[in-house]
Coordinates of C-alpha atoms in Angstrom, one line a residue:
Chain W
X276 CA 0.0 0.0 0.0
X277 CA 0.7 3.3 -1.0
X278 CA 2.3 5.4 1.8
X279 CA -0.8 8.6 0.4
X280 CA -2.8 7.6 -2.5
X281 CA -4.4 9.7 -4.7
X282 CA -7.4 8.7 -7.2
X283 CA -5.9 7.9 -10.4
X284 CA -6.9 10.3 -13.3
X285 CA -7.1 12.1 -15.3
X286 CA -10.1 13.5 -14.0
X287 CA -12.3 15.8 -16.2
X288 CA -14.5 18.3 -15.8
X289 CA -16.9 20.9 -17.6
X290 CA -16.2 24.6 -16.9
X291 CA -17.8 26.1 -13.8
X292 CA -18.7 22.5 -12.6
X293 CA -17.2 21.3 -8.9
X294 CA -13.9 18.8 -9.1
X295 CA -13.2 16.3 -6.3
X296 CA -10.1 15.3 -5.5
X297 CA -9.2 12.7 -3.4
X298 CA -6.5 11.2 -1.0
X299 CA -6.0 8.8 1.8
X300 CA -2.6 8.6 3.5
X301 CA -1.2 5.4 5.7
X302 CA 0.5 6.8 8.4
X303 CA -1.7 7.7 11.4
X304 CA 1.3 10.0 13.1
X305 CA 0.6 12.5 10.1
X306 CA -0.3 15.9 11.3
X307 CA -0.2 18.6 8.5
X308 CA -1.7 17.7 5.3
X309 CA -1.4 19.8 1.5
X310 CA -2.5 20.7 -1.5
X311 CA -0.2 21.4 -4.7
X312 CA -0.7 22.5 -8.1
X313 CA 1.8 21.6 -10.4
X314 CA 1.4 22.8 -14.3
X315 CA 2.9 21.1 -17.0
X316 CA 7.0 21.7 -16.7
X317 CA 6.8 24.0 -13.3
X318 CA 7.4 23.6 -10.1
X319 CA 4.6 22.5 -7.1
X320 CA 2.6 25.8 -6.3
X321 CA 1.1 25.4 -2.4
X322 CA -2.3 26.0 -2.9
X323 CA -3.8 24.6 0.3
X324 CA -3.5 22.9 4.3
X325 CA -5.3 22.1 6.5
X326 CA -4.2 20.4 9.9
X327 CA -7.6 19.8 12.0
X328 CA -10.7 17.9 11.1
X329 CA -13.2 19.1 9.5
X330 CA -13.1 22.0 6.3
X331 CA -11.2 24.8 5.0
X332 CA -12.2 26.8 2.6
X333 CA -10.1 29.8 0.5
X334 CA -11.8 31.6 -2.0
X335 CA -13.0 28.4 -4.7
X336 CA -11.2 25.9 -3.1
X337 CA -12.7 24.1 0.2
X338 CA -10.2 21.5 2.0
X339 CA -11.6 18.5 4.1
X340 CA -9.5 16.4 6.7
X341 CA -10.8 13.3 8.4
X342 CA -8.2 12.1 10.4
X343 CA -10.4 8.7 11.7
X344 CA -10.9 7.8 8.2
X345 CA -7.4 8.9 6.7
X346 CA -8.8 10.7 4.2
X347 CA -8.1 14.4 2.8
X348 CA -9.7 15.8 0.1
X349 CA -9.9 19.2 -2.3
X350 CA -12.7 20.3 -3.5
X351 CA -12.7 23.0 -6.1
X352 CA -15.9 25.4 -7.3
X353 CA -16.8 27.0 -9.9
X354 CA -14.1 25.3 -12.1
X355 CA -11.9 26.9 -14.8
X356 CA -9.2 25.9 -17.7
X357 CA -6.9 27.5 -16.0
X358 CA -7.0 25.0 -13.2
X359 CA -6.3 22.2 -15.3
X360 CA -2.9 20.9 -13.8
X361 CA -2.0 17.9 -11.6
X362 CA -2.9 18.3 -8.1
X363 CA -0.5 16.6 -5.8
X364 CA -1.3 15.7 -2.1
X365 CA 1.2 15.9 0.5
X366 CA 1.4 14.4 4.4
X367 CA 4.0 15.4 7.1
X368 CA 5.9 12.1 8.7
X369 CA 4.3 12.8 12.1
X370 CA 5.0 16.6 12.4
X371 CA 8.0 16.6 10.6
X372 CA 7.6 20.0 8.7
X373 CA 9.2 20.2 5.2
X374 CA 9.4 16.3 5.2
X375 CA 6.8 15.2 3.2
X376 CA 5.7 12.3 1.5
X377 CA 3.2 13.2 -1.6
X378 CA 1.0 11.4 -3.8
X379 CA 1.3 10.4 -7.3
X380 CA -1.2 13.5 -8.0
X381 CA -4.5 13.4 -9.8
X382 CA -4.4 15.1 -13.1
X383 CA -7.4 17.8 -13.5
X384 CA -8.6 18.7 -17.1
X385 CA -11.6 21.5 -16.9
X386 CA -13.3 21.7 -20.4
X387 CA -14.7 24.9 -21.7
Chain M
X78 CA 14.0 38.8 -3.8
X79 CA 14.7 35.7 -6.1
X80 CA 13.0 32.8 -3.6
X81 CA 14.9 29.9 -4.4
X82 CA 16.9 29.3 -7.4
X83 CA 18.6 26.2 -9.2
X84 CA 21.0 26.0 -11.6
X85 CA 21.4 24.2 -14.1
X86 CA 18.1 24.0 -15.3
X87 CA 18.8 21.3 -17.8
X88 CA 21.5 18.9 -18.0
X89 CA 22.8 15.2 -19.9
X90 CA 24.8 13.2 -18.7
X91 CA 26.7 10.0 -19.7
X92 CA 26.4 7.0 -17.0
X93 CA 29.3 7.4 -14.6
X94 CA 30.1 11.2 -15.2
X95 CA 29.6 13.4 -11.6
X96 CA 27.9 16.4 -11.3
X97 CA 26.6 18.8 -8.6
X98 CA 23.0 20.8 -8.8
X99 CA 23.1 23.7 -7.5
X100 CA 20.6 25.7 -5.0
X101 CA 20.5 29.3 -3.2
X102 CA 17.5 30.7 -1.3
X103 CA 17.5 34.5 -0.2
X104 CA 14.4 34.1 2.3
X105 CA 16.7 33.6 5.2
X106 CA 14.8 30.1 6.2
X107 CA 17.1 27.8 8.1
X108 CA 15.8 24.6 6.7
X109 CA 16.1 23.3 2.9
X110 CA 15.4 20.2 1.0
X111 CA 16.4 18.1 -2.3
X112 CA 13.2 16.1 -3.8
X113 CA 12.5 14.5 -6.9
X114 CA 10.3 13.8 -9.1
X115 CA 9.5 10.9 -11.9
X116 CA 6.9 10.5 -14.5
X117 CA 3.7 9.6 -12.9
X118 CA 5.2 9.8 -9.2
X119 CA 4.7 12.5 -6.4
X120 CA 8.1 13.9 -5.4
X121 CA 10.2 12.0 -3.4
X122 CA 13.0 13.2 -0.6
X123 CA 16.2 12.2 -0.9
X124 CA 18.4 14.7 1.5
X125 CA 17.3 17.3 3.9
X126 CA 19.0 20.1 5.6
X127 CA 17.3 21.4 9.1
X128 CA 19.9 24.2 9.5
X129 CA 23.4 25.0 8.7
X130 CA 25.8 22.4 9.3
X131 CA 22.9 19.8 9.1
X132 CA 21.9 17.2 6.9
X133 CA 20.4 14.0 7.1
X134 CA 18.8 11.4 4.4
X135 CA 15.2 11.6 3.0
X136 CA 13.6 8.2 1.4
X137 CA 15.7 8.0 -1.5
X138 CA 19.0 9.1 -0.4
X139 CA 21.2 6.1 -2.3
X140 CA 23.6 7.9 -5.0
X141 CA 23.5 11.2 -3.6
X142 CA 25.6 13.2 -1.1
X143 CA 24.6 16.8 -0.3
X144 CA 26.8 19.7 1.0
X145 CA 24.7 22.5 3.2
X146 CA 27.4 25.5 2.3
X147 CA 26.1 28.3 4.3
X148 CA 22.5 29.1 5.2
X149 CA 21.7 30.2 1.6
X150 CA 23.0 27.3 -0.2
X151 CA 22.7 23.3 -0.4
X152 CA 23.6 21.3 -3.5
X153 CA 23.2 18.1 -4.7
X154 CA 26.2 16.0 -5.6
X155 CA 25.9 13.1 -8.2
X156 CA 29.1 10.8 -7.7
X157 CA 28.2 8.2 -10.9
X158 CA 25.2 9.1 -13.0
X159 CA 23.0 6.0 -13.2
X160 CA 20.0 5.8 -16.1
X161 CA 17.7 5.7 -12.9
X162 CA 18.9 9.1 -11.6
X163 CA 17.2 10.6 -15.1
X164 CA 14.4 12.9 -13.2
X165 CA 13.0 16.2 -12.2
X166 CA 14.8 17.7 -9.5
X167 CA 13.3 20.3 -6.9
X168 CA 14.9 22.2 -4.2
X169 CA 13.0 23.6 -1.1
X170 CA 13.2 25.7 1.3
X171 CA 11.2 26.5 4.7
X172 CA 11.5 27.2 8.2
X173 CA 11.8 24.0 10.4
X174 CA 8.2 25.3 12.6
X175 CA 6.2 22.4 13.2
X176 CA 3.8 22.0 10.4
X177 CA 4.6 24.8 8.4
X178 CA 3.7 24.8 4.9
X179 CA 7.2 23.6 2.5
X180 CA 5.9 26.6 0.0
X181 CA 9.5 27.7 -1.8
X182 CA 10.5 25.6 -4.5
X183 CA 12.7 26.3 -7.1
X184 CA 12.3 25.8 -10.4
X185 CA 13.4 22.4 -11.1
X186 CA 16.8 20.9 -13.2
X187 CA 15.5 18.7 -16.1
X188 CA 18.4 15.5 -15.6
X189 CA 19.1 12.6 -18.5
X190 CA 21.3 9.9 -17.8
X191 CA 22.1 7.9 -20.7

């Protein structure tokens, strides 16, 4: 298994429709959980984190942590192209702070 | 204020040949990182640095050494190119708080080993 897991893509959307993305992570100790955007040929852009249950929200994007359930997940409103890019998800070892293990990311495709 | 910069940001080498990647950060933050990234794979950690004078391994460590050369630098050192050291390589930087968000990286340095 998969130290975090991300659903496999690519995922595709229709402008100004909602995107889901998913994640579940292995390691119970983890206590700060992200959100990356990565285009095509750049580097990760922090978009996101969230470190207590429940939901965070920032401007279109909402985060939601269950820690009993292992499970993380981005949700994104109001879609647009220009937020078609892979979206990698990212777990601290415990509370290890730059040390992160990430996901294989989900690639998002919004259709106009 | 440049953030964090990499050099170079392509490069080919042969299997065996050495080389060193190079990163500087001008944010002041103590603590730096080395990841990388393949094809269909998050990125992956292979040396961190918590402050000056510090380093330690990440998961992929194996091939690698790292030098931490004051608080504004850390590079990468490839001893033998190996085909399986072909990736994406990002450097980071952060301060060491608990939790806080690993939000610098650099641009990347495009590597082929053939």
């Amino acid at each position: 298994q998969k130290e975090v897991e991300q659903n496999s893509g690519p995922l595709s959307v229709p402008e100004g429709a909602i995107a889901s993305l998913n994640c579940t992570y292995s390691d119970r100790g983890s206590q700060s959980f992200f959100w990356y955007r990565q285009y095509s040929g750049k580097s990760p852009e922090l978009i996101m984190f969230i470190y207590s249950n429940g939901d965070k929200e920032d401007g279109r994007f909402t985060a939601q942590l269950n820690k009993a359930s292992q499970y993380v997940s981005l949700l994104i409103r109001d879609s647009q192209p220009s937020d078609s890019a892979t979206y990698l998800c990212a777990v601290t070892r415990g509370n290890q702070g730059g040390k992160l293990i990430f996901g294989q990311g989900t690639e998002l495709s919004v259709k106009p | 204020n440049a953030g964090v910069t990499q050099t170079p940001k392509f490069q080919v080498l042969k299997t065996g040949q050495s080389m060193t990647l190079q990163c500087a950060q001008d944010m002041n933050h103590n603590s730096m990182y080395w990841y990388r990234q393949d094809p269909g794979m998050g990125l992956r950690l292979i040396y961190y640095s918590a402050s000056e004078g510090t380093t330690d391994k990440g998961e992929v460590p194996n091939g690698y050494n790292v030098s931490r050369l004051n608080k504004r630098e850390f590079s990468l050192r490839l001893e033998s190119a190996a085909p399986s050291q072909t990736s994406v390589y990002f450097c980071a930087s952060s301060e060491p708080l608990a939790g806080s968000p690993l939000e610098y990286f650099g641009p990347g340095t495009r590597l082929t080993v053939l």
